[in-house]
JSON list of C-alpha atoms in Angstrom, two decimals:
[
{"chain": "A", "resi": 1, "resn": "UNK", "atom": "CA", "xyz": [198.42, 178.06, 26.90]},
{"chain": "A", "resi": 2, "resn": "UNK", "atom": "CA", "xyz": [196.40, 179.91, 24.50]},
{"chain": "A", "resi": 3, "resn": "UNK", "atom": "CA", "xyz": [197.00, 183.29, 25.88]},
{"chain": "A", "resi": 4, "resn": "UNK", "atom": "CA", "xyz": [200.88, 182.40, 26.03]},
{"chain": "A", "resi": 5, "resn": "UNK", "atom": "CA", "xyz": [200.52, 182.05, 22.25]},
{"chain": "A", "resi": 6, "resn": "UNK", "atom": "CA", "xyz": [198.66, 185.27, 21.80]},
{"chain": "A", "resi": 7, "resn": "UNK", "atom": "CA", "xyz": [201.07, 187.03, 23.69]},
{"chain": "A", "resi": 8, "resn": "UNK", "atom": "CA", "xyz": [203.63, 185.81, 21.78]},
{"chain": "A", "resi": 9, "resn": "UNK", "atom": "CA", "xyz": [202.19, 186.42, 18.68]},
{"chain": "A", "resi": 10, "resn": "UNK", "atom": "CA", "xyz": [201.39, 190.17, 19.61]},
{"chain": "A", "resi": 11, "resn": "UNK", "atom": "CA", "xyz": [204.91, 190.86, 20.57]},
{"chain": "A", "resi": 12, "resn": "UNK", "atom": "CA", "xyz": [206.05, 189.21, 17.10]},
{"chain": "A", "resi": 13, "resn": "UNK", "atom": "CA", "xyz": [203.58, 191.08, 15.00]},
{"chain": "A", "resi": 14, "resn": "UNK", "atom": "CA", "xyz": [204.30, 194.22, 17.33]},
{"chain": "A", "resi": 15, "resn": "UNK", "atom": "CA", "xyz": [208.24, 193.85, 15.84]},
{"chain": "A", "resi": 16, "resn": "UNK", "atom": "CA", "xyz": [206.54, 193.44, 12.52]},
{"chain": "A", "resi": 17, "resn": "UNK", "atom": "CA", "xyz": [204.65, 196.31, 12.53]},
{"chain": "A", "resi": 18, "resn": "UNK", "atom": "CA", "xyz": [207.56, 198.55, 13.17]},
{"chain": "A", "resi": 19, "resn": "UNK", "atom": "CA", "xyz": [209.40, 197.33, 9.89]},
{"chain": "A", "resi": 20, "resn": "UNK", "atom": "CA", "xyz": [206.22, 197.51, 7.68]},
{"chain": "A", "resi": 21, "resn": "UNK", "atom": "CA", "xyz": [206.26, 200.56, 5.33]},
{"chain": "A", "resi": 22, "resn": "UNK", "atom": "CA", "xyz": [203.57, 202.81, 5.52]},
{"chain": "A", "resi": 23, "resn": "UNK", "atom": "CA", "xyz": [200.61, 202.10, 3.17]},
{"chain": "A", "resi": 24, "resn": "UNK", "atom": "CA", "xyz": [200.14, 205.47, 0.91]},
{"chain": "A", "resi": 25, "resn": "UNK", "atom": "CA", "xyz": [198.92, 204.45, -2.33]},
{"chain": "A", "resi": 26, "resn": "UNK", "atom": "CA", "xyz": [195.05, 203.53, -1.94]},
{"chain": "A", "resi": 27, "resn": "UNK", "atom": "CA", "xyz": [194.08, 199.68, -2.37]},
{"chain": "A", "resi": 28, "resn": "UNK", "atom": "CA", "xyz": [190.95, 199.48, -1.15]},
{"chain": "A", "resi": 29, "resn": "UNK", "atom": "CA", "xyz": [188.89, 198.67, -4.03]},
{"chain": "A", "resi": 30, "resn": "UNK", "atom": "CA", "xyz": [191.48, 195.62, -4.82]},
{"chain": "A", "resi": 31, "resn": "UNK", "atom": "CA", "xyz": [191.65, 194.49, -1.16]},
{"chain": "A", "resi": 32, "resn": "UNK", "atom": "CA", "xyz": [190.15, 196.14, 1.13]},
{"chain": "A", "resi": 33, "resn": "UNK", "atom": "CA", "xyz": [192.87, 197.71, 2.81]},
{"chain": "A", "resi": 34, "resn": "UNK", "atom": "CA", "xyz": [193.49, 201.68, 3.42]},
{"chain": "A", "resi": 35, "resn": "UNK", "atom": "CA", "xyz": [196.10, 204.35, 3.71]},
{"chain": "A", "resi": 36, "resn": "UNK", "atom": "CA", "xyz": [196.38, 205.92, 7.12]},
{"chain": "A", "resi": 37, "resn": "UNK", "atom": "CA", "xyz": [195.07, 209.26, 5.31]},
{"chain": "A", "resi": 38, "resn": "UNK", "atom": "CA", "xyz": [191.83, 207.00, 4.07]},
{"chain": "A", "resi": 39, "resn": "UNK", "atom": "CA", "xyz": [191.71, 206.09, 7.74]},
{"chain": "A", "resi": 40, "resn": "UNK", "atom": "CA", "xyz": [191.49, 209.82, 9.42]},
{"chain": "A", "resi": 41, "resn": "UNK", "atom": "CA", "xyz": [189.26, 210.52, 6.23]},
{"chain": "A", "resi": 42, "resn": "UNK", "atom": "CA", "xyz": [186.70, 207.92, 7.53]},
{"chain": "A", "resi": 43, "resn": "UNK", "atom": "CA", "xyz": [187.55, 208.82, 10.99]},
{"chain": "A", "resi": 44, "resn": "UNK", "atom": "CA", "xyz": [186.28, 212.70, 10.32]},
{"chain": "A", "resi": 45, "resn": "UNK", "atom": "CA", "xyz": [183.03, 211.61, 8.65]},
{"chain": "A", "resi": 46, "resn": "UNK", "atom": "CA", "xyz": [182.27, 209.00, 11.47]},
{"chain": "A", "resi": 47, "resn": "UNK", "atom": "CA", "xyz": [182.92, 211.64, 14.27]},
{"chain": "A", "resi": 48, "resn": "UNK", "atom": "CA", "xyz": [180.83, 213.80, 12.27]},
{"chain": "A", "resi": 49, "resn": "UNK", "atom": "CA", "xyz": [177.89, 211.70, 11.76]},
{"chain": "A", "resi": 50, "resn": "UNK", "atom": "CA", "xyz": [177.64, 209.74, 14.84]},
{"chain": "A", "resi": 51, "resn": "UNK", "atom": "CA", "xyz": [178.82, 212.43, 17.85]},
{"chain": "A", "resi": 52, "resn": "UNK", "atom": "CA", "xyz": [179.18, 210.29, 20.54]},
{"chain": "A", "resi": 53, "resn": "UNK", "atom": "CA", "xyz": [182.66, 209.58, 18.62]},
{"chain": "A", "resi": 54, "resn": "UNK", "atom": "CA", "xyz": [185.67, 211.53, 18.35]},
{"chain": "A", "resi": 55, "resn": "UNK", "atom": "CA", "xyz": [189.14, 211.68, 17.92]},
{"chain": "A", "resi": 56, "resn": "UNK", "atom": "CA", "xyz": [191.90, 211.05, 21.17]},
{"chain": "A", "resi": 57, "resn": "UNK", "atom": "CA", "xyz": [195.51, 212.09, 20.93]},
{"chain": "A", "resi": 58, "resn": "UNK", "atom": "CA", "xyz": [197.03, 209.05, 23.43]},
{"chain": "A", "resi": 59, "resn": "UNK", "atom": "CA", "xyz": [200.29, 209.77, 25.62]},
{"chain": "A", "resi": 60, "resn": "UNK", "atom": "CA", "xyz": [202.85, 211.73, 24.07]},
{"chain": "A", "resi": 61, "resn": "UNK", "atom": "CA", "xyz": [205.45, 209.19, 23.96]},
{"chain": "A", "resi": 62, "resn": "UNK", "atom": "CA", "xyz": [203.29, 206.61, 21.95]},
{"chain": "A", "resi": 63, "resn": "UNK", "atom": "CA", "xyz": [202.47, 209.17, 18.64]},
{"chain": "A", "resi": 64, "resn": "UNK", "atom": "CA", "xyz": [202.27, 207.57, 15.82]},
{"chain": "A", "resi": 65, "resn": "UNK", "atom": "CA", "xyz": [203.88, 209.82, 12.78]},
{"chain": "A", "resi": 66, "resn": "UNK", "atom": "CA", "xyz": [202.30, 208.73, 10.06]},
{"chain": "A", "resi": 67, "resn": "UNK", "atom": "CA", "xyz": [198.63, 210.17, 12.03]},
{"chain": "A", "resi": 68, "resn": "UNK", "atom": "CA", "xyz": [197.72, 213.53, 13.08]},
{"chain": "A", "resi": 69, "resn": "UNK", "atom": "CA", "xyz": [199.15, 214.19, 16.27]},
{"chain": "A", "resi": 70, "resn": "UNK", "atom": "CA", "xyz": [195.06, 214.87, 17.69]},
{"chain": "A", "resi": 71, "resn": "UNK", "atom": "CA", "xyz": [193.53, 211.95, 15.25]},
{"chain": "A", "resi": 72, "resn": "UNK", "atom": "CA", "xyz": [195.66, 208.97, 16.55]},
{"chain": "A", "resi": 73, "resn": "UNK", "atom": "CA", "xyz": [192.45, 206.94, 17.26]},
{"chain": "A", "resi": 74, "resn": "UNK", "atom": "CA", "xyz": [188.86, 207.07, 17.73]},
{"chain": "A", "resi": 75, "resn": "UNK", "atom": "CA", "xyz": [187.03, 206.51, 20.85]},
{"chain": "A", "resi": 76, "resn": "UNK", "atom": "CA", "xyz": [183.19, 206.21, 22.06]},
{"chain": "A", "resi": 77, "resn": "UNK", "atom": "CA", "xyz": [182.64, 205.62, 25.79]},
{"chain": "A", "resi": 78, "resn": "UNK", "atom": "CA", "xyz": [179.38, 203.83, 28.34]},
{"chain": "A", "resi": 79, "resn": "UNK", "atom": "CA", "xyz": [178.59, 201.93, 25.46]},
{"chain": "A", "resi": 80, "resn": "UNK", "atom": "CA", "xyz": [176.05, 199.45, 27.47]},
{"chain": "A", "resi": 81, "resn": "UNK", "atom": "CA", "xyz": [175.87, 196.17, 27.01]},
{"chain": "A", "resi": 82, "resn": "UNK", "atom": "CA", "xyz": [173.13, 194.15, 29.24]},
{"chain": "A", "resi": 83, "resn": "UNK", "atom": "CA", "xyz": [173.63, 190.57, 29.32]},
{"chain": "A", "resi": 84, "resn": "UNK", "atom": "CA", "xyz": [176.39, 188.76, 29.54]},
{"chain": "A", "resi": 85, "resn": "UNK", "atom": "CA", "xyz": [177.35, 186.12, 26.25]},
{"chain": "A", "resi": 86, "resn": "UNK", "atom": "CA", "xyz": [176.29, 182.67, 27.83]},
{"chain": "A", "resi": 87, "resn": "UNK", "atom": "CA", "xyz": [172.55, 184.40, 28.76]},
{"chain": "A", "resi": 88, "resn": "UNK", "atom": "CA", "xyz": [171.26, 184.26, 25.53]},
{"chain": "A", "resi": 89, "resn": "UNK", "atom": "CA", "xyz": [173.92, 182.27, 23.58]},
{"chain": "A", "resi": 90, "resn": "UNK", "atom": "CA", "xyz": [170.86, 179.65, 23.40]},
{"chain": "A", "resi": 91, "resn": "UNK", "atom": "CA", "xyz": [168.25, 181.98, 23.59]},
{"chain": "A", "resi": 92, "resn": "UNK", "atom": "CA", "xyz": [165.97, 182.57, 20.67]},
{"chain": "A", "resi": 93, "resn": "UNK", "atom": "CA", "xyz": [166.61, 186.34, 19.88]},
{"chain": "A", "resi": 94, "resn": "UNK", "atom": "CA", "xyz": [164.89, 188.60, 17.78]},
{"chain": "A", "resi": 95, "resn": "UNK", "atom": "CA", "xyz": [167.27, 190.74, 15.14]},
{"chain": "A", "resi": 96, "resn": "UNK", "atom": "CA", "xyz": [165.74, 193.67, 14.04]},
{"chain": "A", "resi": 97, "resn": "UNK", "atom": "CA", "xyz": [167.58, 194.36, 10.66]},
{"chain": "A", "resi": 98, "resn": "UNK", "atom": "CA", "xyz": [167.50, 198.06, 9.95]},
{"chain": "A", "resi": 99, "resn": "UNK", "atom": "CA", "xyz": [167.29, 198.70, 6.26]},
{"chain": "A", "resi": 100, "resn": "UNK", "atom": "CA", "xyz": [169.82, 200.99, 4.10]},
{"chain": "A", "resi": 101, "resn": "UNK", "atom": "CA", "xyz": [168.40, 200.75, 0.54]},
{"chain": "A", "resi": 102, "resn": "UNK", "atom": "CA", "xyz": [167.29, 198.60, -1.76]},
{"chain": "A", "resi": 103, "resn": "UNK", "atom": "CA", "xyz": [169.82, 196.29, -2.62]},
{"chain": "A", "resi": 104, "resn": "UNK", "atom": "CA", "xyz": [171.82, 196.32, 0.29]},
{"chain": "A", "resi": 105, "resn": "UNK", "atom": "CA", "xyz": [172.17, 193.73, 3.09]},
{"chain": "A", "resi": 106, "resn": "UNK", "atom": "CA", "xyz": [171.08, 196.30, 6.02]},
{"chain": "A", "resi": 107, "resn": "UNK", "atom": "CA", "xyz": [172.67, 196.47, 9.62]},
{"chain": "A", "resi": 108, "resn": "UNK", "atom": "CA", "xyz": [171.37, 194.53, 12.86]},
{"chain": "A", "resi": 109, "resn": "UNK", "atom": "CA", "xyz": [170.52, 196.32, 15.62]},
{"chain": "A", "resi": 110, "resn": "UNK", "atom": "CA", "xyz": [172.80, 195.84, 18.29]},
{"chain": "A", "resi": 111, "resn": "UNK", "atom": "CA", "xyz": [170.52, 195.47, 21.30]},
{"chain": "A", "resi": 112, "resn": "UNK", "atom": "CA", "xyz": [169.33, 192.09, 21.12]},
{"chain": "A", "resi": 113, "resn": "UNK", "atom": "CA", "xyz": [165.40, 190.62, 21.78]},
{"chain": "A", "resi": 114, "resn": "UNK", "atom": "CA", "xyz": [165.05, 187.41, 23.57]},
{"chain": "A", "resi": 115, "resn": "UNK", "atom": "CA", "xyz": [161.59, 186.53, 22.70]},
{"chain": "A", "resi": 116, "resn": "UNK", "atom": "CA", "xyz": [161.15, 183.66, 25.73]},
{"chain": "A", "resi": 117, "resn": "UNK", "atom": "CA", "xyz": [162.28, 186.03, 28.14]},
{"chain": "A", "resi": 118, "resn": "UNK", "atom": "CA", "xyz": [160.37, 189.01, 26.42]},
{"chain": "A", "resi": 119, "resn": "UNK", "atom": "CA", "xyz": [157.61, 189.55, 24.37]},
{"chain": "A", "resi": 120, "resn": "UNK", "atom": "CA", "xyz": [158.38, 191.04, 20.54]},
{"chain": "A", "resi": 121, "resn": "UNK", "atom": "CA", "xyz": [156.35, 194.14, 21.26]},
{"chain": "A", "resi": 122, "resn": "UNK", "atom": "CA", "xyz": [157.31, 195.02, 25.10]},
{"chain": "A", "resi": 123, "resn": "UNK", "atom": "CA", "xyz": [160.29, 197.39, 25.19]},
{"chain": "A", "resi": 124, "resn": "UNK", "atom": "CA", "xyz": [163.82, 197.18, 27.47]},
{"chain": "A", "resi": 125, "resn": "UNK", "atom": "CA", "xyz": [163.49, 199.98, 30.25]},
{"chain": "A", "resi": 126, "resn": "UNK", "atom": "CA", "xyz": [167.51, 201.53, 30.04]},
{"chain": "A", "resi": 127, "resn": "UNK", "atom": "CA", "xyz": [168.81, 203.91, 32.71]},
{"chain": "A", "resi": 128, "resn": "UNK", "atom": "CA", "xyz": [172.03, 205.21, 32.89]},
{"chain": "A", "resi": 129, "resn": "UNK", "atom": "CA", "xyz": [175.22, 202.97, 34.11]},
{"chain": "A", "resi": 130, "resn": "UNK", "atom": "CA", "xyz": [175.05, 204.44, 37.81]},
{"chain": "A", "resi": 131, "resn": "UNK", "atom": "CA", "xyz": [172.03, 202.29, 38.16]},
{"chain": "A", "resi": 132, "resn": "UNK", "atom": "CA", "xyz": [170.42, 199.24, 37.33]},
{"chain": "A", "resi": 133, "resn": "UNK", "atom": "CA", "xyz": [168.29, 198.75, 34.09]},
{"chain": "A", "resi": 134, "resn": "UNK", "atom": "CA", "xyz": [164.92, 197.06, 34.55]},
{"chain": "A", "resi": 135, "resn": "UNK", "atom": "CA", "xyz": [163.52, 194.68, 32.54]},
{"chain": "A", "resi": 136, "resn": "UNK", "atom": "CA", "xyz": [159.87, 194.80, 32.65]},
{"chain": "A", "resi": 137, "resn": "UNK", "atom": "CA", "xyz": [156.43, 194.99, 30.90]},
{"chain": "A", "resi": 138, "resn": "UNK", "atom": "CA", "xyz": [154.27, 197.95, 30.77]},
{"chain": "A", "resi": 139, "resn": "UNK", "atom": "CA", "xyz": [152.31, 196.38, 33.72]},
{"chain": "A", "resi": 140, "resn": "UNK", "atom": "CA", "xyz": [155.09, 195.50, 35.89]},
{"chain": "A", "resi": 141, "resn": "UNK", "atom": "CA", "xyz": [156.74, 198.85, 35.77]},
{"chain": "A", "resi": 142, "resn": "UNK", "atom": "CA", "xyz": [153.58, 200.45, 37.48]},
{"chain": "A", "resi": 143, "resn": "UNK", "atom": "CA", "xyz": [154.34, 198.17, 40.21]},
{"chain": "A", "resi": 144, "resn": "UNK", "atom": "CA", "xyz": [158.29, 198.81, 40.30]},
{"chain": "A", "resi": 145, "resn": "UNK", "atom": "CA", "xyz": [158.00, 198.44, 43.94]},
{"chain": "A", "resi": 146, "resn": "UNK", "atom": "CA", "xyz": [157.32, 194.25, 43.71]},
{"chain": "A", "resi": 147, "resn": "UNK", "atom": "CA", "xyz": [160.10, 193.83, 41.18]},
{"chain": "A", "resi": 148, "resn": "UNK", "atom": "CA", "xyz": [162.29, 190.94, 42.19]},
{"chain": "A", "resi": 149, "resn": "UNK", "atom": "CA", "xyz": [166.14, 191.08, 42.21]},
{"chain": "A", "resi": 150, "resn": "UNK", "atom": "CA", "xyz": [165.61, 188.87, 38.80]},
{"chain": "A", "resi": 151, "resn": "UNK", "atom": "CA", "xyz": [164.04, 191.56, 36.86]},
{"chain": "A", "resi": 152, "resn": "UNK", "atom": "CA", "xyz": [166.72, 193.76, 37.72]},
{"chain": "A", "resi": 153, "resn": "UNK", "atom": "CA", "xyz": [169.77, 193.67, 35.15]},
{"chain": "A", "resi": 154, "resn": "UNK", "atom": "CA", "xyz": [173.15, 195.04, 35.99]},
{"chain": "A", "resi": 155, "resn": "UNK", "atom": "CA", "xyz": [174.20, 196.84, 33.08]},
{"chain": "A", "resi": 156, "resn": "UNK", "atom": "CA", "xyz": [178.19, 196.81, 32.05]},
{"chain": "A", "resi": 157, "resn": "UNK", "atom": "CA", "xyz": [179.69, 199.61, 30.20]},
{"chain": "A", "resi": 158, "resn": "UNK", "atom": "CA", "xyz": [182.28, 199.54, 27.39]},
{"chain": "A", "resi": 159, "resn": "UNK", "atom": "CA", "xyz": [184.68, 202.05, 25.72]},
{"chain": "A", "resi": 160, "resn": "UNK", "atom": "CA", "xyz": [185.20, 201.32, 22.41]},
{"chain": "A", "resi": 161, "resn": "UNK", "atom": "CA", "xyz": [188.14, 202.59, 20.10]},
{"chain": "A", "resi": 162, "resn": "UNK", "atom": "CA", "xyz": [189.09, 202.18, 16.80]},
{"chain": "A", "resi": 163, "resn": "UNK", "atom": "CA", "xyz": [193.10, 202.54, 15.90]},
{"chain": "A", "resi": 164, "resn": "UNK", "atom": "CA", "xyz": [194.83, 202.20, 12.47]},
{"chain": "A", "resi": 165, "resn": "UNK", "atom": "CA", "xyz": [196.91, 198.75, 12.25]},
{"chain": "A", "resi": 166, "resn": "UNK", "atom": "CA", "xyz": [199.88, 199.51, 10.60]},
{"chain": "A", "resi": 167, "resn": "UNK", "atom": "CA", "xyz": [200.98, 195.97, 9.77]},
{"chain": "A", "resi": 168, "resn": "UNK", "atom": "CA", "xyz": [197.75, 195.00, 8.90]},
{"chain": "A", "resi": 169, "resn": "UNK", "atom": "CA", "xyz": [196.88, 197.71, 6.91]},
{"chain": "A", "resi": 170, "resn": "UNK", "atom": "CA", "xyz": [193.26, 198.46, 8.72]},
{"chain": "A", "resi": 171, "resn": "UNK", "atom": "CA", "xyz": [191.39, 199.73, 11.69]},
{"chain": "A", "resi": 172, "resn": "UNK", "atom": "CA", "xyz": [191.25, 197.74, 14.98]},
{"chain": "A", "resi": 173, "resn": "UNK", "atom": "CA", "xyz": [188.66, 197.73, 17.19]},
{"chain": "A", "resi": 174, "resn": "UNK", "atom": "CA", "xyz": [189.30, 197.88, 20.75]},
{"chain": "A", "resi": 175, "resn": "UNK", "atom": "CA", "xyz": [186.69, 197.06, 24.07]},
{"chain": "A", "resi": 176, "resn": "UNK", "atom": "CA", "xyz": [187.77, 197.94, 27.79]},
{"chain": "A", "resi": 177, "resn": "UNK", "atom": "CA", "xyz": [184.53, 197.08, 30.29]},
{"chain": "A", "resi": 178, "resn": "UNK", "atom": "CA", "xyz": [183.24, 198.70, 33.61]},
{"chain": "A", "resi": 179, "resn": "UNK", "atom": "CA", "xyz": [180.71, 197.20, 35.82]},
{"chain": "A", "resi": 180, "resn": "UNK", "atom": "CA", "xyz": [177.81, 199.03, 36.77]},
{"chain": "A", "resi": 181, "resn": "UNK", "atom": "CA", "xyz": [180.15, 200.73, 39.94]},
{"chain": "A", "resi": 182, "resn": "UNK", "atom": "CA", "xyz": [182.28, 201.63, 37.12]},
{"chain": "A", "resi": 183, "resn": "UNK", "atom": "CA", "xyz": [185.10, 199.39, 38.32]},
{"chain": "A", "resi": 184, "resn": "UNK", "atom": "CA", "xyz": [187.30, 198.36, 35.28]},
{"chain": "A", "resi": 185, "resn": "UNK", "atom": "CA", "xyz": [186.14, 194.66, 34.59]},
{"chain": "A", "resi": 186, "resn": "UNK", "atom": "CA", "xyz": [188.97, 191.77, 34.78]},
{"chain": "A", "resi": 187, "resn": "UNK", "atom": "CA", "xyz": [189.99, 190.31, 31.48]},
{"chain": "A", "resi": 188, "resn": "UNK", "atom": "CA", "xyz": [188.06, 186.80, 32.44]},
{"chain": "A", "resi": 189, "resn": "UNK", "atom": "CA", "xyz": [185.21, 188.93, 32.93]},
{"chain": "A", "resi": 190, "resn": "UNK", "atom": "CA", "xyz": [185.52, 190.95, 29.30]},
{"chain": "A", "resi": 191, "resn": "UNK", "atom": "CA", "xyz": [185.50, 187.63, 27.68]},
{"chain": "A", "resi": 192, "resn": "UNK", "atom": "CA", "xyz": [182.03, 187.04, 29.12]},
{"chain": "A", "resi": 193, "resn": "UNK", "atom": "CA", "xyz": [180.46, 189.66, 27.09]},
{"chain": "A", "resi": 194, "resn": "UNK", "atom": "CA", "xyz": [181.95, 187.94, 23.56]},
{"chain": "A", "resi": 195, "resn": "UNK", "atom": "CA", "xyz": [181.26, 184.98, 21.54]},
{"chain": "A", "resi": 196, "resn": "UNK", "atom": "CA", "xyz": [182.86, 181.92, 23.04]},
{"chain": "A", "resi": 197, "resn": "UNK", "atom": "CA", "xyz": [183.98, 180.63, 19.78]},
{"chain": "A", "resi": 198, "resn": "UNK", "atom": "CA", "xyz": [185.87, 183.73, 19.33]},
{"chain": "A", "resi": 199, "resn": "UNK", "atom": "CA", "xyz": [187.09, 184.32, 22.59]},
{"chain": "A", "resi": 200, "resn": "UNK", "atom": "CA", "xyz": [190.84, 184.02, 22.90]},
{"chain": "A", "resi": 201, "resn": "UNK", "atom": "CA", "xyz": [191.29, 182.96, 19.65]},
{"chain": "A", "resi": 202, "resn": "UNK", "atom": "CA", "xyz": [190.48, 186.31, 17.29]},
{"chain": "A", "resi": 203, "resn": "UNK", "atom": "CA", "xyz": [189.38, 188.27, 20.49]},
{"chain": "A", "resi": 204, "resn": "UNK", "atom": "CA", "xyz": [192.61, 188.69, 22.55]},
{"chain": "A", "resi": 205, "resn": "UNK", "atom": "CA", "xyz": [194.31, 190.56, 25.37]},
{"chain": "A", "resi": 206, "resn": "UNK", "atom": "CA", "xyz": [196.62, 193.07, 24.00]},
{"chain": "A", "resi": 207, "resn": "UNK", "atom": "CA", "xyz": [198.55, 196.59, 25.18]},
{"chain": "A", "resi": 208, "resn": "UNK", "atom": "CA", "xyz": [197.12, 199.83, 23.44]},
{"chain": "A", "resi": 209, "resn": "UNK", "atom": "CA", "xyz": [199.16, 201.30, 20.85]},
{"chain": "A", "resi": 210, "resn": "UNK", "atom": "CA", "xyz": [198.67, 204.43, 22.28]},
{"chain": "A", "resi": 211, "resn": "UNK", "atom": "CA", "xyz": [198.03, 204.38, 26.00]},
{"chain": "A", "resi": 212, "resn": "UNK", "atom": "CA", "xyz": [199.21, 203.03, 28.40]},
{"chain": "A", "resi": 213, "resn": "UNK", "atom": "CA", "xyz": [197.50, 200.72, 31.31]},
{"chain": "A", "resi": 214, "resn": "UNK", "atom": "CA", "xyz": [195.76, 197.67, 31.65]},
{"chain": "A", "resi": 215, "resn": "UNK", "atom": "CA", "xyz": [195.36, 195.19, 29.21]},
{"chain": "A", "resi": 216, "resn": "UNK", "atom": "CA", "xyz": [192.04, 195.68, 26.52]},
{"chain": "A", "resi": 217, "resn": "UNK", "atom": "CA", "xyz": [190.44, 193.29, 24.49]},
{"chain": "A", "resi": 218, "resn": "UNK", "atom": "CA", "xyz": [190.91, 193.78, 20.57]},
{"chain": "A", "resi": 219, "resn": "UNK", "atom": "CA", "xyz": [189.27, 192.46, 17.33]},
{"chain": "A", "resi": 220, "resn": "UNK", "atom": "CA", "xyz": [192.27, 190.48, 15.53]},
{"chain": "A", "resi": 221, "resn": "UNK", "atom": "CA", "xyz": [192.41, 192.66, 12.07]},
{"chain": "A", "resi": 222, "resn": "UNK", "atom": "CA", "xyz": [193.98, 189.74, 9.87]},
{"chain": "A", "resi": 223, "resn": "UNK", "atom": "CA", "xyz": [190.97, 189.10, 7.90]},
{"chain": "A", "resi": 224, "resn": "UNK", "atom": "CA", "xyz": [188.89, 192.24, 8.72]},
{"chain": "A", "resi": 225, "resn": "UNK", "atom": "CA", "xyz": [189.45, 193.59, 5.03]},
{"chain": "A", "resi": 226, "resn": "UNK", "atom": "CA", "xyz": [187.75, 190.22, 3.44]},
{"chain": "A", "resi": 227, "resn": "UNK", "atom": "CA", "xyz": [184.01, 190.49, 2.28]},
{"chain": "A", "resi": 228, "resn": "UNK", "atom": "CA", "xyz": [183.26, 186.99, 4.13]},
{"chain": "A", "resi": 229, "resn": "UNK", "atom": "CA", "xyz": [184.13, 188.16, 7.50]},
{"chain": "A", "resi": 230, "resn": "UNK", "atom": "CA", "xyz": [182.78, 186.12, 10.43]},
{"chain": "A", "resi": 231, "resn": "UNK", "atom": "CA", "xyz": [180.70, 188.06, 12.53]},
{"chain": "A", "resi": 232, "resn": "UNK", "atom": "CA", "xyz": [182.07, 189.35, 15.90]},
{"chain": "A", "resi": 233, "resn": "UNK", "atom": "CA", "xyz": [179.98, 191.58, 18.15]},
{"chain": "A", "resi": 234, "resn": "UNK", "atom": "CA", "xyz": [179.77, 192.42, 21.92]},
{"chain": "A", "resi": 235, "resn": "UNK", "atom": "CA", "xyz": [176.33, 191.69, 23.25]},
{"chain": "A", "resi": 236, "resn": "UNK", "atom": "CA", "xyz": [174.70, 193.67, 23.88]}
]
């Protein structure tokens, strides 16, 4: 029933969108919203500080006019994420906040520390998505050879992207998963990997804006430009 709803709701707000003027006088100090230009702006320096991003074009016939015809979105890809949600969703995990500067709240780390299945100072062994990622002490990995199937995580992959929302006024994050054979993952299977209490309700099935294909899970933007934002993450 829910995902009726959602459905329903996309197709409306799609409509929307198509009638909503575009944005071009800044409001972002007043509330939080941006321009499509403020959006490419932050596009640019993101792509140019973090490299594993960069801009993506789409399919001809879904350019948006109001973006550059090579900065319609943003796109990172094998972003790994190595547990699934219900794992640790009453685990006891570890943040590590990485500070900005004085004054400022900081970020969390996005790879996540369960301290009952891992000690604080023992480190996650990664390898790349075309094979497994063990999860092992120092002393176990000299003895990889005895390492039970349990020790042995499969490791998803996601591709994230980031488009501009025009009814909305503000990015919108985008997730499509792979397993570790790099099979696309089913939708049931994407909401694994999120929050349950967000799960069909602000994370939803929707079509790309600018590709076509399977369905991809998306961050509703509706309140993304409030300061109180609940957080949403993948685990990962």
């Amino acid at each position: 029933m829910q995902n009726i709803i959602n459905t329903v709701k996309g197709t409306a707000q799609g409509f929307a969108g198509l009638l909503t003027p575009v944005l071009k006088e800044s409001k972002f100090k007043d509330t939080g919203v941006v321009t499509p230009n403020e959006f490419v702006i932050a596009g640019d320096h993101l792509v140019h500080t973090c490299p594993t991003w960069e801009w993506a074009c789409g399919d001809e016939c879904k350019i948006k006019s109001y973006l550059p015809r090579d900065k319609q979105y943003l796109i990172t890809r094998n972003v790994p994420c190595l547990r699934r949600y219900l794992q640790i969703e009453n685990s006891e995990i570890i943040e590590n906040i990485v500070e900005l500067e004085e004054g400022s709240e900081g970020w969390v780390e996005t790879h996540h520390f369960d301290s009952s299945h891992l000690p604080v100072n023992e480190k996650i062994s990664e390898i790349s998505h075309h094979e497994a990622t063990v999860y092992s002490t120092q002393k176990e990995r000299k003895q990889l050879k005895s390492t039970s199937i349990d020790e042995i995580l499969r490791t998803r992959t996601y591709d994230l992207h980031i488009t501009y929302d025009k009814f909305y006024q503000t990015p919108r994050l985008w997730i499509y998963g792979y397993n570790e054979n790099k099979k696309p993952l089913s939708v049931e299977e994407m909401y694994e990997d999120v929050s349950q209490d967000y799960a069909k309700k602000t994370i939803t099935m929707h079509s790309h804006p600018h590709i076509p294909g399977p369905l991809m899970a998306s961050i509703h933007p509706c309140n993304t430009h409030q300061p109180n934002i609940s957080e949403i993450c993948i685990e990962s």
